[in-house]
Amino acid sequence: MKRFKKIFTIRYILPLSLLLLVGYLLLVSLSNDPSKLPSALKNKPLPTLTLKEIFSDRPESIAQTIQGQVTIINIWSTWCPSCKTEYPLIKKLAKEPHINLTSIVYKDSRSRALTWLSKNGNPYQHVWLDEDGSAGIELGIYGTPELFIVDKQGIVRYRYAGAIRTTTIENNILPLVGQLLNEQ
Amino acid sequence: MLPEIAIFGLSLALLFAVMQFILPIMGFKTQSNNYFVLTEWAATLQFVVLLVCFSCLAISFINNDFTVNYIAKQSALTLPWYYKIAACWAGHEGSLLLWICIVAFWTCMLVFFAKRMPLAFKATVLGILALMNFGFYVFLFVSSQPFSRNFVQVGLDGSDLNPILQDPGLLFHPPVLYMGYVGFAITFAIAAAGLIHNKIDQQWAIWIKPWVLLSWCSLTLGIVFGSWWAYHVLGWGGWWFWDPVENASLLPWLLATALLHILQVTKNQQQLRFICVLVAILTYIMSLLGTFLVRSGVLISVHTFATDSSRGIFLLAYLLIIATISILLLAYRYPKLCQKNSLLMISRPGLILCNSILLLVMAATVLLGTLYPLILEVLGIAKISVGMPYFNMVFIPLSIPLIFLMGLAYYSSWQGTSIKELLKSIALPLVIVCCLTTGVIIISPKTDSVIIYLGVGLGIWVIISSFVYLFKHSNIKLRLPITLAHLGVGITAIGISITSHYSQTLDTIIDVGEQVKLGNKTVEFVTLESMKSDNYRILQGTFKYNKKHYIYPQRRKYDVSQQITGQMGIKSGIFADVYIVLGEQVDQGWAIRMYYKPLIRWIWFGGILMFLGGMLSLVNLIYNKLRLETKL
């Protein structure tokens, strides 16, 4: 009888606890966002990029333009559906205080980007154009949209791949920007 | 109007599903067969209604009804009509609808074709299926409704189907793969019903077999399509990438292959009943796990569905419920099912069991490799991805005994064979295999990689053994399916060995009029011209390979999305493919990548043979059944 009881428990408990373990693993990994890619650039200076500012159509150095400020750089394009989805949130982000929001238009034409900005509104302080995607290679991006945060020394501190969500702004972007603003 | 009809239809289908679940319960309570017959009706009607819903989606796609969000996202005015239909399953919502439709389709098939199953048992199976489908209906209605509309955006032209998906592969690969994936729901239901009715015996093995075969065939064909699609569209020249999603389809395939073989043993002897029903259930759970991994976005893969964590939680909950119920059922029946097995190792059942275990181990290693990055991440150790090297390292050592035993099983008998007899019967075939392999070694370019020759040798061993098996006995009709499927394995093995070792890649920059050498043949860049198609512009290069074959790689720029894709130029042949990718324009010309891929077609040809073997086996089953019925 004792032996029977032992087998009884083992054959129920063992597979069920294994399942529980796997379930827990999968549940936890659900909240781990795979889009938080560790960037090769993290804690390294932003590469020297010279791109055309979209309105003046004149090349300028990004690092020089954003020097001394905590800057968010959003990489987007007009052909990317997720960029369209995240656009309202980007606009909301731009309205937050102390946010210096800039962007790079990736693999796109000037005219299309300008049309987009005039149609949907322009939340960005600067918009640069990376027509052939070479700056994208320098930055090592996976696709659009992607978002970088650069500190006052011009060092990349954060990278996010994919369309941002409200939670991303509240839990990651705003706290980090606040922290970086206080750094000397 | 059509989307509203479809939503009404979906609700109606949900109602039928609920009936399909409740009616059998009432039947068991009142002991009346009428309820069981009604269950069958509910299942049939559910399928009919769903078919209407799916047609509504397809027609809305063709009519460019961009007020439907899903259509605005997946289609465009200029998209050709056949891609509009295929776009039905190109995104998450539509493919979920397809999933439900296919479950209903298989259920309907079960109603009409599983004539030998007793009514009560069949009703149980239908009830379980309804319960399983019910979960997906809830999923569809709550988070992934394909017919939701937005009247504000009217006037849009649609954001176009992802250009990478605009390929004939999309027409076949997802539906065929789903037929397989989803088909395992039927096997699961039959297995669970068997456990409930305590009827896991030879008869049960006969009932379940055609459904396993059908799903296995579809899955095999689906994987072959997928591999071929990836090869000709992605431009990496590979045919298998160990991507999490590919692994997700390989897992149920390995398990189903093991299941088919174990069933063969169970059908003849009462042994292995527990492991048989266990594998039947695991196969479906692996299909679900695969779906979870793909849809929830926990792993990064080339098959990106728009991800959303609420979907992940839903699928996970579904998976865990199904798994818990299965474990409880299995554990409850375990003492009855488990017998002392006295299986002779050197007999056909022994060898088949051996190989089935090898297949299960393979599945376990694939599962581990797929989940390993997740485990590390959860433990906070590192962020890694497990790739080619791991899988090659564990897969090759497992495949070698697998393929060898596969050939060996042909020479053994069901009752057991003595080692002496076995050695005597394999002596001559082995000599032939050695001679042929030596021949291959002599004619092929020198290399010191032994594993390649081992692979080729094993491939030849299976092929020779299959022919010996086919012609040694009289009943060819019965043996042909088995022979075909295993011939396929041999041919695939040879293809994989050769192509993975003798492929050549060349990255170069050349301009129009110039020549390069690929291996010992010349490739000339003849011309470059631009053209226009329905929804994209084409830049097409013309290359001349070996002074006689023309190859036309393209770059396409899609009008709506402005996305650029490459269309590979492939000259395919029985013995080798030449594969050219037209890259970007650079200062001195064009960046070109070329591949020489010997015997790559053999891999898919082998897969198709396996599929044909499975289908023929099914035809045999049906034929035998008909003959039996006419005799009675």
Short mmCIF file of N, CA and C in Angstrom, two decimals, chain B residues 154-288:
data_model
loop_
_atom_site.label_atom_id
_atom_site.label_comp_id
_atom_site.label_asym_id
_atom_site.label_seq_id
_atom_site.Cartn_x
_atom_site.Cartn_y
_atom_site.Cartn_z
N VAL B 154 -10.87 55.41 -44.78
CA VAL B 154 -11.29 55.09 -46.15
C VAL B 154 -10.51 55.94 -47.16
N GLY B 155 -10.17 55.34 -48.27
CA GLY B 155 -9.39 56.07 -49.26
C GLY B 155 -7.96 55.62 -49.30
N LEU B 156 -7.54 54.86 -48.31
CA LEU B 156 -6.19 54.30 -48.35
C LEU B 156 -6.10 53.24 -49.45
N ASP B 157 -4.89 53.02 -49.91
CA ASP B 157 -4.71 51.97 -50.92
C ASP B 157 -4.19 50.68 -50.31
N GLY B 158 -4.12 50.62 -49.00
CA GLY B 158 -3.59 49.43 -48.36
C GLY B 158 -2.09 49.53 -48.25
N SER B 159 -1.52 48.97 -47.15
CA SER B 159 -0.08 49.16 -46.98
C SER B 159 0.72 48.03 -47.61
N ASP B 160 0.05 47.16 -48.34
CA ASP B 160 0.67 46.12 -49.15
C ASP B 160 1.19 44.94 -48.32
N LEU B 161 1.10 43.80 -48.93
CA LEU B 161 1.62 42.57 -48.35
C LEU B 161 3.14 42.68 -48.30
N ASN B 162 3.72 42.27 -47.18
CA ASN B 162 5.17 42.25 -47.05
C ASN B 162 5.81 41.63 -48.30
N PRO B 163 6.68 42.38 -49.01
CA PRO B 163 7.21 41.88 -50.28
C PRO B 163 7.87 40.52 -50.20
N ILE B 164 8.49 40.22 -49.06
CA ILE B 164 9.14 38.91 -48.94
C ILE B 164 8.11 37.79 -49.05
N LEU B 165 6.89 38.10 -48.63
CA LEU B 165 5.84 37.08 -48.68
C LEU B 165 5.22 36.95 -50.07
N GLN B 166 5.52 37.94 -50.95
CA GLN B 166 4.90 37.88 -52.27
C GLN B 166 5.66 36.89 -53.14
N ASP B 167 5.34 35.65 -52.94
CA ASP B 167 6.08 34.59 -53.59
C ASP B 167 5.16 33.37 -53.66
N PRO B 168 5.31 32.55 -54.71
CA PRO B 168 4.43 31.37 -54.79
C PRO B 168 4.48 30.53 -53.52
N GLY B 169 5.59 30.60 -52.79
CA GLY B 169 5.70 29.84 -51.55
C GLY B 169 4.57 30.13 -50.58
N LEU B 170 4.11 31.37 -50.56
CA LEU B 170 3.04 31.76 -49.62
C LEU B 170 1.74 31.06 -49.97
N LEU B 171 1.55 30.73 -51.26
CA LEU B 171 0.31 30.09 -51.67
C LEU B 171 0.19 28.70 -51.06
N PHE B 172 1.33 28.00 -50.95
CA PHE B 172 1.26 26.59 -50.54
C PHE B 172 1.78 26.31 -49.14
N HIS B 173 2.90 26.95 -48.81
CA HIS B 173 3.58 26.56 -47.57
C HIS B 173 2.69 26.67 -46.32
N PRO B 174 2.09 27.85 -46.03
CA PRO B 174 1.32 27.91 -44.78
C PRO B 174 0.12 26.97 -44.71
N PRO B 175 -0.73 26.90 -45.76
CA PRO B 175 -1.88 25.99 -45.61
C PRO B 175 -1.47 24.53 -45.45
N VAL B 176 -0.48 24.10 -46.23
CA VAL B 176 -0.09 22.69 -46.16
C VAL B 176 0.54 22.39 -44.80
N LEU B 177 1.38 23.31 -44.34
CA LEU B 177 2.01 23.11 -43.04
C LEU B 177 0.95 23.06 -41.94
N TYR B 178 -0.03 23.95 -42.04
CA TYR B 178 -1.09 24.00 -41.04
C TYR B 178 -1.91 22.72 -41.04
N MET B 179 -2.16 22.19 -42.26
CA MET B 179 -2.91 20.94 -42.34
C MET B 179 -2.22 19.91 -41.46
N GLY B 180 -0.90 19.90 -41.49
CA GLY B 180 -0.16 18.94 -40.68
C GLY B 180 -0.22 19.29 -39.21
N TYR B 181 0.18 20.52 -38.91
CA TYR B 181 0.21 21.00 -37.53
C TYR B 181 -1.12 20.75 -36.84
N VAL B 182 -2.18 21.19 -37.51
CA VAL B 182 -3.50 21.16 -36.92
C VAL B 182 -4.03 19.73 -36.91
N GLY B 183 -3.61 18.96 -37.90
CA GLY B 183 -4.07 17.58 -38.00
C GLY B 183 -3.75 16.80 -36.73
N PHE B 184 -2.66 17.21 -36.07
CA PHE B 184 -2.31 16.49 -34.85
C PHE B 184 -3.33 16.73 -33.74
N ALA B 185 -4.18 17.75 -33.92
CA ALA B 185 -5.27 17.94 -32.96
C ALA B 185 -6.17 16.72 -32.99
N ILE B 186 -6.39 16.17 -34.22
CA ILE B 186 -7.24 14.99 -34.35
C ILE B 186 -6.59 13.80 -33.65
N THR B 187 -5.30 13.61 -33.90
CA THR B 187 -4.63 12.49 -33.24
C THR B 187 -4.68 12.66 -31.73
N PHE B 188 -4.50 13.90 -31.30
CA PHE B 188 -4.56 14.16 -29.86
C PHE B 188 -5.94 13.78 -29.33
N ALA B 189 -6.96 14.21 -30.04
CA ALA B 189 -8.32 13.94 -29.56
C ALA B 189 -8.59 12.43 -29.52
N ILE B 190 -8.12 11.71 -30.55
CA ILE B 190 -8.34 10.26 -30.55
C ILE B 190 -7.58 9.61 -29.39
N ALA B 191 -6.37 10.11 -29.14
CA ALA B 191 -5.58 9.56 -28.04
C ALA B 191 -6.27 9.83 -26.71
N ALA B 192 -6.73 11.08 -26.53
CA ALA B 192 -7.37 11.42 -25.26
C ALA B 192 -8.67 10.63 -25.09
N ALA B 193 -9.43 10.49 -26.18
CA ALA B 193 -10.66 9.70 -26.11
C ALA B 193 -10.33 8.25 -25.75
N GLY B 194 -9.25 7.74 -26.32
CA GLY B 194 -8.80 6.37 -26.00
C GLY B 194 -8.52 6.23 -24.51
N LEU B 195 -7.89 7.27 -23.95
CA LEU B 195 -7.58 7.22 -22.51
C LEU B 195 -8.85 7.29 -21.69
N ILE B 196 -9.77 8.16 -22.11
CA ILE B 196 -11.01 8.30 -21.35
C ILE B 196 -11.80 6.99 -21.36
N HIS B 197 -11.90 6.39 -22.55
CA HIS B 197 -12.65 5.13 -22.67
C HIS B 197 -11.82 3.92 -22.30
N ASN B 198 -10.61 4.15 -21.85
CA ASN B 198 -9.68 3.06 -21.56
C ASN B 198 -9.59 2.08 -22.72
N LYS B 199 -9.38 2.60 -23.89
CA LYS B 199 -9.36 1.75 -25.07
C LYS B 199 -8.12 2.02 -25.91
N ILE B 200 -6.95 1.82 -25.26
CA ILE B 200 -5.71 1.94 -26.02
C ILE B 200 -5.30 0.52 -26.39
N ASP B 201 -5.74 0.07 -27.55
CA ASP B 201 -5.39 -1.30 -27.94
C ASP B 201 -5.12 -1.35 -29.43
N GLN B 202 -5.11 -2.57 -29.99
CA GLN B 202 -4.80 -2.69 -31.41
C GLN B 202 -5.81 -1.97 -32.28
N GLN B 203 -7.07 -2.04 -31.86
CA GLN B 203 -8.12 -1.38 -32.64
C GLN B 203 -7.92 0.12 -32.65
N TRP B 204 -7.57 0.66 -31.48
CA TRP B 204 -7.30 2.09 -31.36
C TRP B 204 -6.16 2.49 -32.29
N ALA B 205 -5.15 1.61 -32.34
CA ALA B 205 -4.00 1.90 -33.21
C ALA B 205 -4.44 1.96 -34.66
N ILE B 206 -5.42 1.11 -35.01
CA ILE B 206 -5.91 1.13 -36.39
C ILE B 206 -6.71 2.39 -36.67
N TRP B 207 -7.51 2.84 -35.68
CA TRP B 207 -8.32 4.06 -35.88
C TRP B 207 -7.45 5.29 -36.04
N ILE B 208 -6.41 5.37 -35.23
CA ILE B 208 -5.63 6.61 -35.19
C ILE B 208 -4.66 6.71 -36.38
N LYS B 209 -4.28 5.55 -36.92
CA LYS B 209 -3.19 5.57 -37.89
C LYS B 209 -3.42 6.47 -39.11
N PRO B 210 -4.59 6.38 -39.79
CA PRO B 210 -4.73 7.22 -40.99
C PRO B 210 -4.59 8.69 -40.69
N TRP B 211 -5.01 9.13 -39.49
CA TRP B 211 -4.95 10.55 -39.17
C TRP B 211 -3.53 11.00 -38.90
N VAL B 212 -2.77 10.10 -38.27
CA VAL B 212 -1.35 10.42 -38.07
C VAL B 212 -0.67 10.52 -39.44
N LEU B 213 -1.00 9.54 -40.29
CA LEU B 213 -0.38 9.52 -41.62
C LEU B 213 -0.70 10.79 -42.40
N LEU B 214 -1.97 11.17 -42.39
CA LEU B 214 -2.40 12.37 -43.13
C LEU B 214 -1.66 13.61 -42.65
N SER B 215 -1.65 13.79 -41.33
CA SER B 215 -1.00 14.97 -40.78
C SER B 215 0.49 14.93 -41.06
N TRP B 216 1.07 13.76 -40.90
CA TRP B 216 2.51 13.62 -41.14
C TRP B 216 2.83 13.98 -42.58
N CYS B 217 2.02 13.48 -43.53
CA CYS B 217 2.27 13.78 -44.95
C CYS B 217 2.20 15.28 -45.18
N SER B 218 1.16 15.93 -44.66
CA SER B 218 1.02 17.36 -44.86
C SER B 218 2.19 18.11 -44.26
N LEU B 219 2.57 17.70 -43.07
CA LEU B 219 3.68 18.40 -42.40
C LEU B 219 4.97 18.22 -43.19
N THR B 220 5.20 16.99 -43.67
CA THR B 220 6.40 16.74 -44.46
C THR B 220 6.42 17.65 -45.67
N LEU B 221 5.31 17.68 -46.39
CA LEU B 221 5.24 18.50 -47.60
C LEU B 221 5.40 19.98 -47.24
N GLY B 222 4.76 20.39 -46.13
CA GLY B 222 4.86 21.78 -45.69
C GLY B 222 6.29 22.17 -45.39
N ILE B 223 7.02 21.29 -44.73
CA ILE B 223 8.41 21.60 -44.38
C ILE B 223 9.25 21.67 -45.65
N VAL B 224 8.99 20.75 -46.59
CA VAL B 224 9.75 20.77 -47.85
C VAL B 224 9.50 22.10 -48.58
N PHE B 225 8.22 22.50 -48.66
CA PHE B 225 7.88 23.78 -49.30
C PHE B 225 8.61 24.93 -48.62
N GLY B 226 8.57 24.89 -47.28
CA GLY B 226 9.16 25.98 -46.51
C GLY B 226 10.65 26.08 -46.74
N SER B 227 11.29 24.92 -46.76
CA SER B 227 12.73 24.90 -46.97
C SER B 227 13.08 25.42 -48.36
N TRP B 228 12.31 25.01 -49.35
CA TRP B 228 12.55 25.45 -50.72
C TRP B 228 12.30 26.96 -50.86
N TRP B 229 11.28 27.42 -50.18
CA TRP B 229 10.94 28.85 -50.22
C TRP B 229 12.07 29.68 -49.62
N ALA B 230 12.52 29.25 -48.43
CA ALA B 230 13.60 29.98 -47.76
C ALA B 230 14.83 30.01 -48.66
N TYR B 231 15.08 28.88 -49.32
CA TYR B 231 16.26 28.78 -50.19
C TYR B 231 16.18 29.77 -51.33
N HIS B 232 15.04 29.86 -51.99
CA HIS B 232 15.04 30.68 -53.19
C HIS B 232 14.65 32.12 -52.94
N VAL B 233 14.21 32.45 -51.71
CA VAL B 233 13.80 33.83 -51.50
C VAL B 233 14.72 34.61 -50.57
N LEU B 234 15.37 33.94 -49.66
CA LEU B 234 16.12 34.71 -48.68
C LEU B 234 17.52 35.11 -49.14
N GLY B 235 18.04 34.42 -50.13
CA GLY B 235 19.32 34.83 -50.68
C GLY B 235 20.52 34.45 -49.83
N TRP B 236 20.33 33.52 -48.89
CA TRP B 236 21.48 33.07 -48.12
C TRP B 236 22.01 31.74 -48.65
N GLY B 237 21.30 31.20 -49.63
CA GLY B 237 21.76 29.96 -50.24
C GLY B 237 21.59 28.74 -49.37
N GLY B 238 20.94 28.89 -48.24
CA GLY B 238 20.78 27.74 -47.35
C GLY B 238 19.41 27.14 -47.48
N TRP B 239 19.22 25.95 -46.98
CA TRP B 239 17.92 25.30 -47.08
C TRP B 239 17.35 25.02 -45.70
N TRP B 240 18.14 25.22 -44.66
CA TRP B 240 17.64 25.00 -43.30
C TRP B 240 18.49 25.86 -42.37
N PHE B 241 17.85 26.65 -41.53
CA PHE B 241 18.62 27.61 -40.75
C PHE B 241 18.56 27.38 -39.25
N TRP B 242 17.88 26.35 -38.81
CA TRP B 242 17.68 26.10 -37.39
C TRP B 242 17.08 27.32 -36.71
N ASP B 243 16.23 27.98 -37.43
CA ASP B 243 15.49 29.11 -36.89
C ASP B 243 14.43 28.55 -35.92
N PRO B 244 14.11 29.26 -34.84
CA PRO B 244 13.13 28.72 -33.89
C PRO B 244 11.84 28.25 -34.54
N VAL B 245 11.41 28.94 -35.58
CA VAL B 245 10.14 28.56 -36.20
C VAL B 245 10.29 27.27 -37.01
N GLU B 246 11.44 27.13 -37.65
CA GLU B 246 11.68 25.87 -38.35
C GLU B 246 11.74 24.73 -37.35
N ASN B 247 12.40 24.98 -36.23
CA ASN B 247 12.46 23.96 -35.18
C ASN B 247 11.05 23.62 -34.70
N ALA B 248 10.20 24.65 -34.63
CA ALA B 248 8.84 24.42 -34.17
C ALA B 248 8.10 23.46 -35.10
N SER B 249 8.44 23.44 -36.38
CA SER B 249 7.78 22.48 -37.26
C SER B 249 8.51 21.14 -37.27
N LEU B 250 9.81 21.18 -36.99
CA LEU B 250 10.57 19.93 -36.97
C LEU B 250 10.21 19.07 -35.75
N LEU B 251 9.94 19.73 -34.63
CA LEU B 251 9.63 18.99 -33.40
C LEU B 251 8.44 18.04 -33.58
N PRO B 252 7.26 18.56 -34.00
CA PRO B 252 6.16 17.62 -34.20
C PRO B 252 6.45 16.61 -35.30
N TRP B 253 7.26 17.00 -36.28
CA TRP B 253 7.56 16.06 -37.36
C TRP B 253 8.34 14.88 -36.83
N LEU B 254 9.37 15.14 -36.03
CA LEU B 254 10.18 14.05 -35.46
C LEU B 254 9.30 13.16 -34.59
N LEU B 255 8.45 13.78 -33.77
CA LEU B 255 7.59 13.00 -32.89
C LEU B 255 6.59 12.17 -33.69
N ALA B 256 6.02 12.80 -34.73
CA ALA B 256 5.02 12.08 -35.53
C ALA B 256 5.68 10.93 -36.28
N THR B 257 6.90 11.13 -36.73
CA THR B 257 7.61 10.04 -37.40
C THR B 257 7.80 8.89 -36.43
N ALA B 258 8.21 9.21 -35.20
CA ALA B 258 8.36 8.16 -34.18
C ALA B 258 7.02 7.49 -33.94
N LEU B 259 5.97 8.30 -33.85
CA LEU B 259 4.63 7.77 -33.57
C LEU B 259 4.19 6.77 -34.63
N LEU B 260 4.41 7.14 -35.90
CA LEU B 260 4.02 6.25 -36.99
C LEU B 260 4.68 4.89 -36.83
N HIS B 261 5.94 4.90 -36.44
CA HIS B 261 6.66 3.63 -36.32
C HIS B 261 6.22 2.84 -35.09
N ILE B 262 6.02 3.56 -33.98
CA ILE B 262 5.58 2.85 -32.78
C ILE B 262 4.19 2.24 -33.00
N LEU B 263 3.35 3.00 -33.72
CA LEU B 263 2.00 2.49 -34.02
C LEU B 263 2.08 1.16 -34.77
N GLN B 264 3.03 1.09 -35.67
CA GLN B 264 3.20 -0.12 -36.46
C GLN B 264 3.45 -1.31 -35.54
N VAL B 265 4.24 -1.07 -34.49
CA VAL B 265 4.52 -2.13 -33.52
C VAL B 265 3.27 -2.43 -32.69
N THR B 266 2.62 -1.35 -32.23
CA THR B 266 1.43 -1.53 -31.39
C THR B 266 0.32 -2.27 -32.13
N LYS B 267 0.27 -2.04 -33.45
CA LYS B 267 -0.79 -2.65 -34.24
C LYS B 267 -0.62 -4.16 -34.29
N ASN B 268 0.64 -4.61 -34.26
CA ASN B 268 0.88 -6.05 -34.36
C ASN B 268 0.99 -6.73 -33.01
N GLN B 269 1.51 -5.98 -32.03
CA GLN B 269 1.62 -6.57 -30.71
C GLN B 269 1.06 -5.57 -29.71
N GLN B 270 0.63 -6.08 -28.57
CA GLN B 270 0.04 -5.19 -27.58
C GLN B 270 1.08 -4.41 -26.79
N GLN B 271 2.32 -4.44 -27.25
CA GLN B 271 3.34 -3.76 -26.45
C GLN B 271 3.36 -2.27 -26.75
N LEU B 272 4.10 -1.57 -25.96
CA LEU B 272 4.38 -0.15 -26.20
C LEU B 272 3.12 0.72 -26.24
N ARG B 273 2.04 0.29 -25.60
CA ARG B 273 0.84 1.10 -25.69
C ARG B 273 1.01 2.44 -25.02
N PHE B 274 1.71 2.44 -23.87
CA PHE B 274 1.83 3.69 -23.14
C PHE B 274 2.65 4.72 -23.92
N ILE B 275 3.81 4.27 -24.38
CA ILE B 275 4.68 5.20 -25.08
C ILE B 275 3.98 5.70 -26.35
N CYS B 276 3.17 4.84 -26.94
CA CYS B 276 2.45 5.20 -28.16
C CYS B 276 1.49 6.36 -27.89
N VAL B 277 0.69 6.23 -26.87
CA VAL B 277 -0.31 7.27 -26.59
C VAL B 277 0.39 8.53 -26.07
N LEU B 278 1.48 8.32 -25.36
CA LEU B 278 2.26 9.46 -24.87
C LEU B 278 2.80 10.29 -26.04
N VAL B 279 3.37 9.60 -27.03
CA VAL B 279 3.94 10.33 -28.16
C VAL B 279 2.83 11.01 -28.96
N ALA B 280 1.67 10.35 -29.08
CA ALA B 280 0.55 10.95 -29.81
C ALA B 280 0.16 12.28 -29.17
N ILE B 281 0.15 12.30 -27.85
CA ILE B 281 -0.24 13.52 -27.14
C ILE B 281 0.86 14.57 -27.22
N LEU B 282 2.11 14.11 -27.04
CA LEU B 282 3.24 15.05 -27.10
C LEU B 282 3.33 15.75 -28.45
N THR B 283 2.99 15.01 -29.52
CA THR B 283 3.09 15.60 -30.85
C THR B 283 2.26 16.87 -30.94
N TYR B 284 1.02 16.77 -30.45
CA TYR B 284 0.15 17.96 -30.53
C TYR B 284 0.64 19.05 -29.59
N ILE B 285 1.12 18.64 -28.41
CA ILE B 285 1.60 19.66 -27.47
C ILE B 285 2.80 20.40 -28.06
N MET B 286 3.63 19.67 -28.80
CA MET B 286 4.77 20.33 -29.45
C MET B 286 4.29 21.29 -30.55
N SER B 287 3.21 20.90 -31.26
CA SER B 287 2.65 21.82 -32.26
C SER B 287 2.22 23.10 -31.58
N LEU B 288 1.58 22.95 -30.42
CA LEU B 288 1.10 24.13 -29.69
C LEU B 288 2.26 24.96 -29.18
#
